[in-house]
Structure formats: structure tokens, C-alpha cells
Amino acid sequence: MRIAMIGLGRMGGNIAKRLMAHGHEVVVYDRSADAVAQLGEAGGITAGSLQEVVEKLEAPRTLWVMLPAGGPTEQTITELAGMIGAGDTIIDGGNSFYKDDIRRAKTLGEKGVHYVDVGTSGGVWGLERGYCMMIGGPKEAVDRLDPIFDALAPGYGTIPRTKRPEGSDGRAEKGYIHAGPAGAGHFVKMVHNGIEYGLMQAYAEGFDILQNKTSDRVAEDERYDLNLTDVAEVWRRGSVISSWLLDLTASALAENAKLDEYSGKVADSGEGQWTIEAAMEEAVPAHVLTAALFARYRSRSGNTFGEKLLSAMRHGFGGHVEMPQ
């Protein structure tokens, strides 16, 4: 299948490479000519403008937009809408707000253009490990694009199979689902990221407690100078709290146990706040997720070891750069 990838950053570039590795043709475009050239060398079909992207696709066209949420994504989708027609599909694979998806789907639907939102998790490791995808949009378009999603997904891997009810959608076990109509994919991914905030905060606070056991606030005979690198490593081995985030924690501590390269000023990309807003709309208590979001706000003025660990985990899974000091 031929598809366009618009936005060749950390995620978009690797998604394009994974698709090409699975035999798909990818028309690649980015404002950075260097990024386009690099993907061209890797086998991509290069384009120098959005119009050229459209011209290098045959109907029904599929255009995947992988840009920062908000202005860049909105502007690009608006421009593309004026260049394509009925039966074509625009995919937004970034972290857009799900209510924007609902609005866009209605607007594009008036022209017969399909809109598919793909909440994509996998970070900078997706090229190798595959991407977990939560997809929203019309069944017709999602089913047509299944070869794309199947190529990007992690597949069954080595995870033990779950005893699922007979007739369950097999795609979930491969790492992707059709969550529902427009916006459903990004809504599920939004809550996923809210949970991610909470999990990361729990690790950060736990390791902060371990690290501060040498404090003079603790009775002298109760002080422990713990090797946090070893603690993280042993918890990976059979512990009930083992996870990929703990794997990243262990790697970061092994590289530098004091995490000196991190300031601990932790950014939030919006999904955490949107998750809390959804909880408020639904009158659902979300104590942990709310506290985790507020902890990130607090981190921007004076920092703890735990906040450095948050920065280390974010860098590990997504290549995220810290906020400027």
C-alpha cells in the first residue's frame, strides 16, 4: 500500500521506516529538507510540498499527519482538505485533543473525506518494538488501512496469550484496536498518558524515599546508603512492579546513579491535563492522576531526585528533552 507520512520527527520518521521495512511505499514530506533527504535515502518517495505529496498518491489517498498537536496539525489538515476528495483519508497520529478530532471528522465528512485518529504509543523505540495504536474513525476507512496498522503493531511477541472471550477482536493482542468513532482513539490514548503520569510519579516518589534514607532527618542507626541502581535492577526480576518504565529507570541509573545530567524540570504535553478535565466532566475521582500532573507543575521551581528520575524516564521512552532552566 502507498501512504504519505507528513512530519518526519522522532515518531514520524521511524513510522515511515517501519512501514517501508514491511513492504509499503511511503511518500515522505517535512519542512526540513534534510529530514526528507534522509528518508529518501532509506527508500522513501520524497516530496517537496504538500501538493506534491498529494500528486504522488493515487485515489483513494491516505495521508498520515505526524506533527505537534494544535497549530501545526490543524494548519496541515486544513491545507490537505483543499487538495483531496471523496474517499481519501487523513490520519492524525499525534496527540491531538479528541474533541478536535470530532470537529475535524464532521468538517471533512462533508466532502466525503475520511478522518482517522490514531493514538500512538511506542516512542523512539517503535521502529524496533512496534507501536501500540488506539484508533478512532469510520470502520470502512480503518478496515481498508488494516495492512498499515498491522505492519506498525508489535504483533503477538513473547507476551503470554490472555484467555479472551471467544470472538474477541484479535487485533488487540497484536497491539492495536479500533476503539470507536472519531476521537475515540485519541481519547483512549489521552487516558493512557494520564495513567503514564501516575505510574512515573509513583516510581519517582518511591526512589526519592529510598535515596533520602541517608538524610539527617532519619535516626543515625536507621540510615541506609542504598544502591539504587541495584534496587531498580532487582525489581525488574520477578517483582510485581516490574515494567518497561522500570527498565528505563534501571538503565538511567546504571548510566549515572546521581542523574546529574537532568534538572528535574518535567514538562507535560497536554494529555495529563485533558485526562483530568475528562474526569471532571464525568465526575470520576482521579486522585493519583491529578496529583501526578500537579507534581509536574511543581517541578519547575526547585527539583528533587525523583523529578530527575521522571526526566530520565521521559528521555528513555520518548527522547523527550527537558524544559529549559
mmCIF file of C-alpha atoms in Angstrom:
data_model
loop_
_atom_site.group_PDB
_atom_site.id
_atom_site.type_symbol
_atom_site.label_atom_id
_atom_site.label_comp_id
_atom_site.label_asym_id
_atom_site.label_seq_id
_atom_site.Cartn_x
_atom_site.Cartn_y
_atom_site.Cartn_z
ATOM 1 C CA MET A 1 0.000 0.000 0.000
ATOM 2 C CA ARG A 2 1.176 3.556 -0.715
ATOM 3 C CA ILE A 3 0.768 6.125 2.063
ATOM 4 C CA ALA A 4 2.109 9.609 2.771
ATOM 5 C CA MET A 5 3.903 10.490 6.011
ATOM 6 C CA ILE A 6 3.844 14.210 6.775
ATOM 7 C CA GLY A 7 6.165 15.079 9.654
ATOM 8 C CA LEU A 8 9.409 13.127 9.949
ATOM 9 C CA GLY A 9 10.416 13.796 13.543
ATOM 10 C CA ARG A 10 11.189 11.217 16.242
ATOM 11 C CA MET A 11 7.961 9.336 15.638
ATOM 12 C CA GLY A 12 7.031 10.088 12.030
ATOM 13 C CA GLY A 13 10.419 9.186 10.608
ATOM 14 C CA ASN A 14 10.511 5.830 12.377
ATOM 15 C CA ILE A 15 6.918 5.020 11.461
ATOM 16 C CA ALA A 16 7.823 5.617 7.815
ATOM 17 C CA LYS A 17 10.869 3.349 8.129
ATOM 18 C CA ARG A 18 8.874 0.557 9.770
ATOM 19 C CA LEU A 19 6.238 0.732 7.040
ATOM 20 C CA MET A 20 8.891 0.569 4.341
ATOM 21 C CA ALA A 21 10.550 -2.383 6.082
ATOM 22 C CA HIS A 22 7.211 -4.200 5.775
ATOM 23 C CA GLY A 23 6.948 -3.557 2.045
ATOM 24 C CA HIS A 24 4.760 -0.444 1.960
ATOM 25 C CA GLU A 25 5.551 2.578 -0.205
ATOM 26 C CA VAL A 26 5.818 5.846 1.726
ATOM 27 C CA VAL A 27 5.732 9.358 0.290
ATOM 28 C CA VAL A 28 7.662 11.471 2.799
ATOM 29 C CA TYR A 29 7.421 15.190 3.491
ATOM 30 C CA ASP A 30 8.693 17.547 6.171
ATOM 31 C CA ARG A 31 9.571 21.233 6.336
ATOM 32 C CA SER A 32 13.150 20.061 6.918
ATOM 33 C CA ALA A 33 14.729 19.213 3.569
ATOM 34 C CA ASP A 34 17.408 17.226 5.419
ATOM 35 C CA ALA A 35 14.787 15.015 7.075
ATOM 36 C CA VAL A 36 13.170 14.361 3.687
ATOM 37 C CA ALA A 37 16.532 13.545 2.122
ATOM 38 C CA GLN A 38 17.397 11.080 4.882
ATOM 39 C CA LEU A 39 14.127 9.221 4.441
ATOM 40 C CA GLY A 40 14.668 9.301 0.696
ATOM 41 C CA GLU A 41 17.981 7.520 1.174
ATOM 42 C CA ALA A 42 16.161 4.942 3.301
ATOM 43 C CA GLY A 43 13.755 4.204 0.438
ATOM 44 C CA GLY A 44 11.050 6.854 0.839
ATOM 45 C CA ILE A 45 9.420 8.656 -2.099
ATOM 46 C CA THR A 46 10.358 12.274 -1.474
ATOM 47 C CA ALA A 47 8.093 15.292 -1.911
ATOM 48 C CA GLY A 48 8.906 18.988 -1.668
ATOM 49 C CA SER A 49 5.429 20.274 -0.808
ATOM 50 C CA LEU A 50 2.018 19.116 0.358
ATOM 51 C CA GLN A 51 0.719 19.482 -3.188
ATOM 52 C CA GLU A 52 3.479 17.207 -4.444
ATOM 53 C CA VAL A 53 2.598 14.702 -1.730
ATOM 54 C CA VAL A 54 -0.994 14.554 -2.974
ATOM 55 C CA GLU A 55 0.137 14.242 -6.598
ATOM 56 C CA LYS A 56 2.286 11.210 -5.748
ATOM 57 C CA LEU A 57 -0.680 9.304 -4.330
ATOM 58 C CA GLU A 58 -3.469 7.528 -6.194
ATOM 59 C CA ALA A 59 -7.085 7.563 -5.032
ATOM 60 C CA PRO A 60 -8.162 6.563 -2.517
ATOM 61 C CA ARG A 61 -5.299 8.519 -0.958
ATOM 62 C CA THR A 62 -4.053 8.042 2.599
ATOM 63 C CA LEU A 63 -2.147 10.843 4.308
ATOM 64 C CA TRP A 64 -0.713 10.369 7.806
ATOM 65 C CA VAL A 65 -0.036 13.630 9.654
ATOM 66 C CA MET A 66 2.527 13.230 12.459
ATOM 67 C CA LEU A 67 3.009 16.736 13.821
ATOM 68 C CA PRO A 68 2.716 18.501 17.191
ATOM 69 C CA ALA A 69 -0.869 18.844 18.376
ATOM 70 C CA GLY A 70 -2.557 22.197 17.897
ATOM 71 C CA GLY A 71 -1.486 24.718 15.286
ATOM 72 C CA PRO A 72 0.876 22.629 13.122
ATOM 73 C CA THR A 73 -1.571 19.729 12.847
ATOM 74 C CA GLU A 74 -4.618 21.961 12.381
ATOM 75 C CA GLN A 75 -2.994 24.023 9.644
ATOM 76 C CA THR A 76 -1.712 20.985 7.757
ATOM 77 C CA ILE A 77 -5.047 19.159 7.840
ATOM 78 C CA THR A 78 -6.831 22.311 6.659
ATOM 79 C CA GLU A 79 -4.434 22.658 3.725
ATOM 80 C CA LEU A 80 -4.737 18.997 2.767
ATOM 81 C CA ALA A 81 -8.524 19.176 2.902
ATOM 82 C CA GLY A 82 -8.439 21.604 -0.010
ATOM 83 C CA MET A 83 -6.333 19.252 -2.141
ATOM 84 C CA ILE A 84 -8.046 15.874 -1.764
ATOM 85 C CA GLY A 85 -11.501 14.461 -2.339
ATOM 86 C CA ALA A 86 -14.163 11.908 -1.510
ATOM 87 C CA GLY A 87 -12.849 8.517 -0.462
ATOM 88 C CA ASP A 88 -9.467 9.835 0.663
ATOM 89 C CA THR A 89 -8.343 9.500 4.279
ATOM 90 C CA ILE A 90 -6.422 11.787 6.598
ATOM 91 C CA ILE A 91 -4.827 10.170 9.651
ATOM 92 C CA ASP A 92 -3.747 12.213 12.653
ATOM 93 C CA GLY A 93 -1.229 10.093 14.554
ATOM 94 C CA GLY A 94 -0.113 12.785 17.012
ATOM 95 C CA ASN A 95 -1.505 13.604 20.432
ATOM 96 C CA SER A 96 -4.440 15.770 19.405
ATOM 97 C CA PHE A 97 -7.322 16.605 21.736
ATOM 98 C CA TYR A 98 -10.154 14.180 20.992
ATOM 99 C CA LYS A 99 -12.778 16.944 20.720
ATOM 100 C CA ASP A 100 -10.732 18.458 17.874
ATOM 101 C CA ASP A 101 -10.943 15.060 16.148
ATOM 102 C CA ILE A 102 -14.736 15.057 16.399
ATOM 103 C CA ARG A 103 -14.893 18.543 14.856
ATOM 104 C CA ARG A 104 -12.445 17.702 12.060
ATOM 105 C CA ALA A 105 -14.240 14.471 11.203
ATOM 106 C CA LYS A 106 -17.515 16.350 10.739
ATOM 107 C CA THR A 107 -15.909 19.031 8.566
ATOM 108 C CA LEU A 108 -14.024 16.550 6.372
ATOM 109 C CA GLY A 109 -17.020 14.243 6.217
ATOM 110 C CA GLU A 110 -18.977 16.944 4.396
ATOM 111 C CA LYS A 111 -16.551 16.429 1.472
ATOM 112 C CA GLY A 112 -16.615 12.647 1.765
ATOM 113 C CA VAL A 113 -13.093 12.589 3.233
ATOM 114 C CA HIS A 114 -12.488 10.062 5.995
ATOM 115 C CA TYR A 115 -10.739 11.168 9.193
ATOM 116 C CA VAL A 116 -8.927 8.624 11.376
ATOM 117 C CA ASP A 117 -7.274 9.453 14.699
ATOM 118 C CA VAL A 118 -4.510 7.135 15.866
ATOM 119 C CA GLY A 119 -3.246 7.393 19.419
ATOM 120 C CA THR A 120 0.279 6.066 19.025
ATOM 121 C CA SER A 121 2.492 4.782 21.833
ATOM 122 C CA GLY A 122 5.985 3.433 21.399
ATOM 123 C CA GLY A 123 8.203 6.491 21.468
ATOM 124 C CA VAL A 124 11.670 6.311 19.975
ATOM 125 C CA TRP A 125 11.642 2.510 20.363
ATOM 126 C CA GLY A 126 8.730 1.969 17.999
ATOM 127 C CA LEU A 127 10.850 1.247 14.936
ATOM 128 C CA GLU A 128 12.268 -1.817 16.671
ATOM 129 C CA ARG A 129 9.464 -2.814 19.066
ATOM 130 C CA GLY A 130 6.421 -1.694 17.112
ATOM 131 C CA TYR A 131 3.690 0.773 18.057
ATOM 132 C CA CYS A 132 0.677 0.281 20.292
ATOM 133 C CA MET A 133 -2.185 2.020 18.498
ATOM 134 C CA MET A 134 -5.630 3.145 19.613
ATOM 135 C CA ILE A 135 -7.653 4.031 16.517
ATOM 136 C CA GLY A 136 -10.786 6.116 16.050
ATOM 137 C CA GLY A 137 -12.768 6.661 12.861
ATOM 138 C CA PRO A 138 -15.207 5.047 10.419
ATOM 139 C CA LYS A 139 -14.983 1.258 10.148
ATOM 140 C CA GLU A 140 -14.741 1.433 6.349
ATOM 141 C CA ALA A 141 -11.560 3.505 6.462
ATOM 142 C CA VAL A 142 -9.998 1.666 9.403
ATOM 143 C CA ASP A 143 -10.563 -1.724 7.764
ATOM 144 C CA ARG A 144 -9.039 -0.517 4.484
ATOM 145 C CA LEU A 145 -5.948 0.634 6.349
ATOM 146 C CA ASP A 146 -5.545 -2.545 8.376
ATOM 147 C CA PRO A 147 -2.372 -3.626 6.483
ATOM 148 C CA ILE A 148 -0.746 -0.364 7.607
ATOM 149 C CA PHE A 149 -1.697 -0.806 11.247
ATOM 150 C CA ASP A 150 -0.751 -4.485 11.245
ATOM 151 C CA ALA A 151 2.723 -3.615 9.955
ATOM 152 C CA LEU A 152 3.252 -0.966 12.611
ATOM 153 C CA ALA A 153 1.949 -3.001 15.554
ATOM 154 C CA PRO A 154 4.254 -5.055 17.789
ATOM 155 C CA GLY A 155 2.461 -8.328 16.996
ATOM 156 C CA TYR A 156 1.996 -11.179 19.457
ATOM 157 C CA GLY A 157 5.628 -11.111 20.582
ATOM 158 C CA THR A 158 6.603 -13.203 23.598
ATOM 159 C CA ILE A 159 3.862 -11.974 25.950
ATOM 160 C CA PRO A 160 1.727 -14.875 27.268
ATOM 161 C CA ARG A 161 -1.626 -15.025 25.498
ATOM 162 C CA THR A 162 -4.661 -13.934 27.522
ATOM 163 C CA LYS A 163 -7.659 -16.262 27.733
ATOM 164 C CA ARG A 164 -10.018 -13.909 25.959
ATOM 165 C CA PRO A 165 -13.722 -14.493 25.246
ATOM 166 C CA GLU A 166 -14.458 -16.355 22.036
ATOM 167 C CA GLY A 167 -14.994 -13.955 19.154
ATOM 168 C CA SER A 168 -12.810 -11.203 20.644
ATOM 169 C CA ASP A 169 -11.095 -8.845 18.203
ATOM 170 C CA GLY A 170 -7.693 -10.410 17.553
ATOM 171 C CA ARG A 171 -6.114 -7.062 16.745
ATOM 172 C CA ALA A 172 -5.916 -6.131 20.426
ATOM 173 C CA GLU A 173 -3.463 -8.978 21.068
ATOM 174 C CA LYS A 174 -1.304 -7.708 18.229
ATOM 175 C CA GLY A 175 -1.127 -4.239 19.786
ATOM 176 C CA TYR A 176 -3.838 -2.185 18.072
ATOM 177 C CA ILE A 177 -7.580 -1.655 18.368
ATOM 178 C CA HIS A 178 -10.379 0.152 16.593
ATOM 179 C CA ALA A 179 -11.632 1.969 19.692
ATOM 180 C CA GLY A 180 -14.692 3.567 18.105
ATOM 181 C CA PRO A 181 -15.763 6.605 16.047
ATOM 182 C CA ALA A 182 -13.835 9.836 15.547
ATOM 183 C CA GLY A 183 -11.941 10.898 18.644
ATOM 184 C CA ALA A 184 -12.147 7.525 20.402
ATOM 185 C CA GLY A 185 -8.564 6.637 19.548
ATOM 186 C CA HIS A 186 -7.104 9.843 20.918
ATOM 187 C CA PHE A 187 -9.422 9.673 23.946
ATOM 188 C CA VAL A 188 -8.070 6.243 24.892
ATOM 189 C CA LYS A 189 -4.502 7.413 24.277
ATOM 190 C CA MET A 190 -5.147 10.544 26.372
ATOM 191 C CA VAL A 191 -6.181 8.427 29.362
ATOM 192 C CA HIS A 192 -3.210 6.130 28.673
ATOM 193 C CA ASN A 193 -0.911 9.129 29.029
ATOM 194 C CA GLY A 194 -2.690 10.259 32.186
ATOM 195 C CA ILE A 195 -2.048 6.819 33.690
ATOM 196 C CA GLU A 196 1.548 7.056 32.479
ATOM 197 C CA TYR A 197 1.949 10.247 34.532
ATOM 198 C CA GLY A 198 0.698 8.419 37.625
ATOM 199 C CA LEU A 199 2.944 5.379 37.146
ATOM 200 C CA MET A 200 6.003 7.523 36.576
ATOM 201 C CA GLN A 201 5.227 9.647 39.628
ATOM 202 C CA ALA A 202 4.905 6.526 41.794
ATOM 203 C CA TYR A 203 8.362 5.325 40.743
ATOM 204 C CA ALA A 204 9.813 8.806 41.194
ATOM 205 C CA GLU A 205 8.437 9.182 44.723
ATOM 206 C CA GLY A 206 9.486 5.666 45.717
ATOM 207 C CA PHE A 207 13.070 6.158 44.589
ATOM 208 C CA ASP A 208 13.121 9.575 46.252
ATOM 209 C CA ILE A 209 12.247 7.892 49.568
ATOM 210 C CA LEU A 210 14.998 5.317 49.025
ATOM 211 C CA GLN A 211 17.533 7.980 48.089
ATOM 212 C CA ASN A 212 16.784 10.116 51.153
ATOM 213 C CA LYS A 213 17.253 7.313 53.690
ATOM 214 C CA THR A 214 20.688 8.841 54.405
ATOM 215 C CA SER A 215 19.115 12.143 55.467
ATOM 216 C CA ASP A 216 19.987 13.617 58.843
ATOM 217 C CA ARG A 217 16.231 13.709 59.474
ATOM 218 C CA VAL A 218 16.490 9.924 59.928
ATOM 219 C CA ALA A 219 17.839 8.415 63.147
ATOM 220 C CA GLU A 220 21.514 7.570 62.680
ATOM 221 C CA ASP A 221 21.082 3.831 63.247
ATOM 222 C CA GLU A 222 18.225 3.753 60.705
ATOM 223 C CA ARG A 223 20.128 5.312 57.818
ATOM 224 C CA TYR A 224 20.835 3.187 54.744
ATOM 225 C CA ASP A 225 23.103 4.149 51.873
ATOM 226 C CA LEU A 226 21.178 2.157 49.287
ATOM 227 C CA ASN A 227 22.475 1.278 45.837
ATOM 228 C CA LEU A 228 19.538 2.494 43.739
ATOM 229 C CA THR A 229 20.981 1.008 40.562
ATOM 230 C CA ASP A 230 20.820 -2.435 42.149
ATOM 231 C CA VAL A 231 17.359 -1.793 43.611
ATOM 232 C CA ALA A 232 15.985 -0.898 40.185
ATOM 233 C CA GLU A 233 17.662 -3.935 38.650
ATOM 234 C CA VAL A 234 16.411 -6.441 41.220
ATOM 235 C CA TRP A 235 12.861 -5.092 40.971
ATOM 236 C CA ARG A 236 12.950 -5.871 37.240
ATOM 237 C CA ARG A 237 13.480 -9.551 38.028
ATOM 238 C CA GLY A 238 10.184 -11.116 39.042
ATOM 239 C CA SER A 239 8.834 -8.179 41.044
ATOM 240 C CA VAL A 240 5.141 -7.349 40.875
ATOM 241 C CA ILE A 241 6.068 -3.732 39.995
ATOM 242 C CA SER A 242 8.282 -4.617 37.033
ATOM 243 C CA SER A 243 7.509 -2.670 33.841
ATOM 244 C CA TRP A 244 9.083 -1.019 30.822
ATOM 245 C CA LEU A 245 9.239 2.224 32.809
ATOM 246 C CA LEU A 246 11.248 0.404 35.476
ATOM 247 C CA ASP A 247 13.531 -0.958 32.735
ATOM 248 C CA LEU A 248 14.180 2.622 31.629
ATOM 249 C CA THR A 249 14.762 3.664 35.236
ATOM 250 C CA ALA A 250 17.346 0.912 35.711
ATOM 251 C CA SER A 251 19.140 1.947 32.503
ATOM 252 C CA ALA A 252 19.226 5.618 33.519
ATOM 253 C CA LEU A 253 20.583 4.836 36.989
ATOM 254 C CA ALA A 254 23.184 2.455 35.555
ATOM 255 C CA GLU A 255 24.469 5.250 33.331
ATOM 256 C CA ASN A 256 24.592 7.822 36.135
ATOM 257 C CA ALA A 257 23.263 6.955 39.576
ATOM 258 C CA LYS A 258 23.013 10.625 40.559
ATOM 259 C CA LEU A 259 21.211 11.632 37.340
ATOM 260 C CA ASP A 260 23.404 14.733 37.174
ATOM 261 C CA GLU A 261 22.534 15.387 33.532
ATOM 262 C CA TYR A 262 18.884 16.043 34.410
ATOM 263 C CA SER A 263 17.488 19.176 36.048
ATOM 264 C CA GLY A 264 14.193 17.555 37.068
ATOM 265 C CA LYS A 265 12.066 20.226 35.406
ATOM 266 C CA VAL A 266 9.384 17.939 33.999
ATOM 267 C CA ALA A 267 7.238 19.011 31.055
ATOM 268 C CA ASP A 268 3.673 17.918 30.363
ATOM 269 C CA SER A 269 2.457 17.582 26.804
ATOM 270 C CA GLY A 270 -1.225 18.275 27.483
ATOM 271 C CA GLU A 271 -2.738 14.801 27.739
ATOM 272 C CA GLY A 272 -2.470 14.729 31.532
ATOM 273 C CA GLN A 273 -4.483 17.930 31.839
ATOM 274 C CA TRP A 274 -7.041 16.730 29.286
ATOM 275 C CA THR A 275 -7.440 13.489 31.232
ATOM 276 C CA ILE A 276 -8.205 15.392 34.426
ATOM 277 C CA GLU A 277 -10.664 17.624 32.558
ATOM 278 C CA ALA A 278 -12.439 14.495 31.255
ATOM 279 C CA ALA A 279 -12.566 13.076 34.779
ATOM 280 C CA MET A 280 -14.167 16.306 35.996
ATOM 281 C CA GLU A 281 -16.730 16.248 33.167
ATOM 282 C CA GLU A 282 -17.619 12.654 34.070
ATOM 283 C CA ALA A 283 -17.483 13.240 37.866
ATOM 284 C CA VAL A 284 -14.878 10.487 38.191
ATOM 285 C CA PRO A 285 -12.385 10.809 41.101
ATOM 286 C CA ALA A 286 -8.817 10.752 39.749
ATOM 287 C CA HIS A 287 -6.681 11.429 42.803
ATOM 288 C CA VAL A 288 -3.429 9.827 41.621
ATOM 289 C CA LEU A 289 -3.508 11.211 38.088
ATOM 290 C CA THR A 290 -4.323 14.717 39.326
ATOM 291 C CA ALA A 291 -1.529 14.660 41.898
ATOM 292 C CA ALA A 292 0.933 13.424 39.248
ATOM 293 C CA LEU A 293 0.030 16.321 36.948
ATOM 294 C CA PHE A 294 0.374 18.876 39.728
ATOM 295 C CA ALA A 295 3.748 17.365 40.669
ATOM 296 C CA ARG A 296 4.987 18.191 37.179
ATOM 297 C CA TYR A 297 3.855 21.773 37.583
ATOM 298 C CA ARG A 298 5.680 21.964 40.912
ATOM 299 C CA SER A 299 8.875 20.515 39.431
ATOM 300 C CA ARG A 300 9.542 23.721 37.541
ATOM 301 C CA SER A 301 10.760 25.525 40.663
ATOM 302 C CA GLY A 302 13.394 23.605 42.632
ATOM 303 C CA ASN A 303 13.852 19.913 41.986
ATOM 304 C CA THR A 304 14.106 16.597 43.790
ATOM 305 C CA PHE A 305 15.922 13.399 42.851
ATOM 306 C CA GLY A 306 12.559 11.882 41.994
ATOM 307 C CA GLU A 307 11.868 14.625 39.470
ATOM 308 C CA LYS A 308 15.229 13.964 37.846
ATOM 309 C CA LEU A 309 14.115 10.350 37.560
ATOM 310 C CA LEU A 310 10.916 11.481 35.831
ATOM 311 C CA SER A 311 13.037 13.372 33.307
ATOM 312 C CA ALA A 312 15.235 10.315 32.814
ATOM 313 C CA MET A 313 12.217 8.071 32.123
ATOM 314 C CA ARG A 314 10.695 10.566 29.653
ATOM 315 C CA HIS A 315 14.031 10.758 27.822
ATOM 316 C CA GLY A 316 14.264 6.973 27.830
ATOM 317 C CA PHE A 317 10.941 6.121 26.213
ATOM 318 C CA GLY A 318 10.324 9.147 24.042
ATOM 319 C CA GLY A 319 13.579 11.054 23.620
ATOM 320 C CA HIS A 320 11.875 13.989 25.327
ATOM 321 C CA VAL A 321 14.136 16.939 26.135
ATOM 322 C CA GLU A 322 13.772 18.693 29.476
ATOM 323 C CA MET A 323 12.226 22.106 29.847
ATOM 324 C CA PRO A 324 14.795 24.927 29.688
ATOM 325 C CA GLN A 325 16.121 26.009 33.048
#
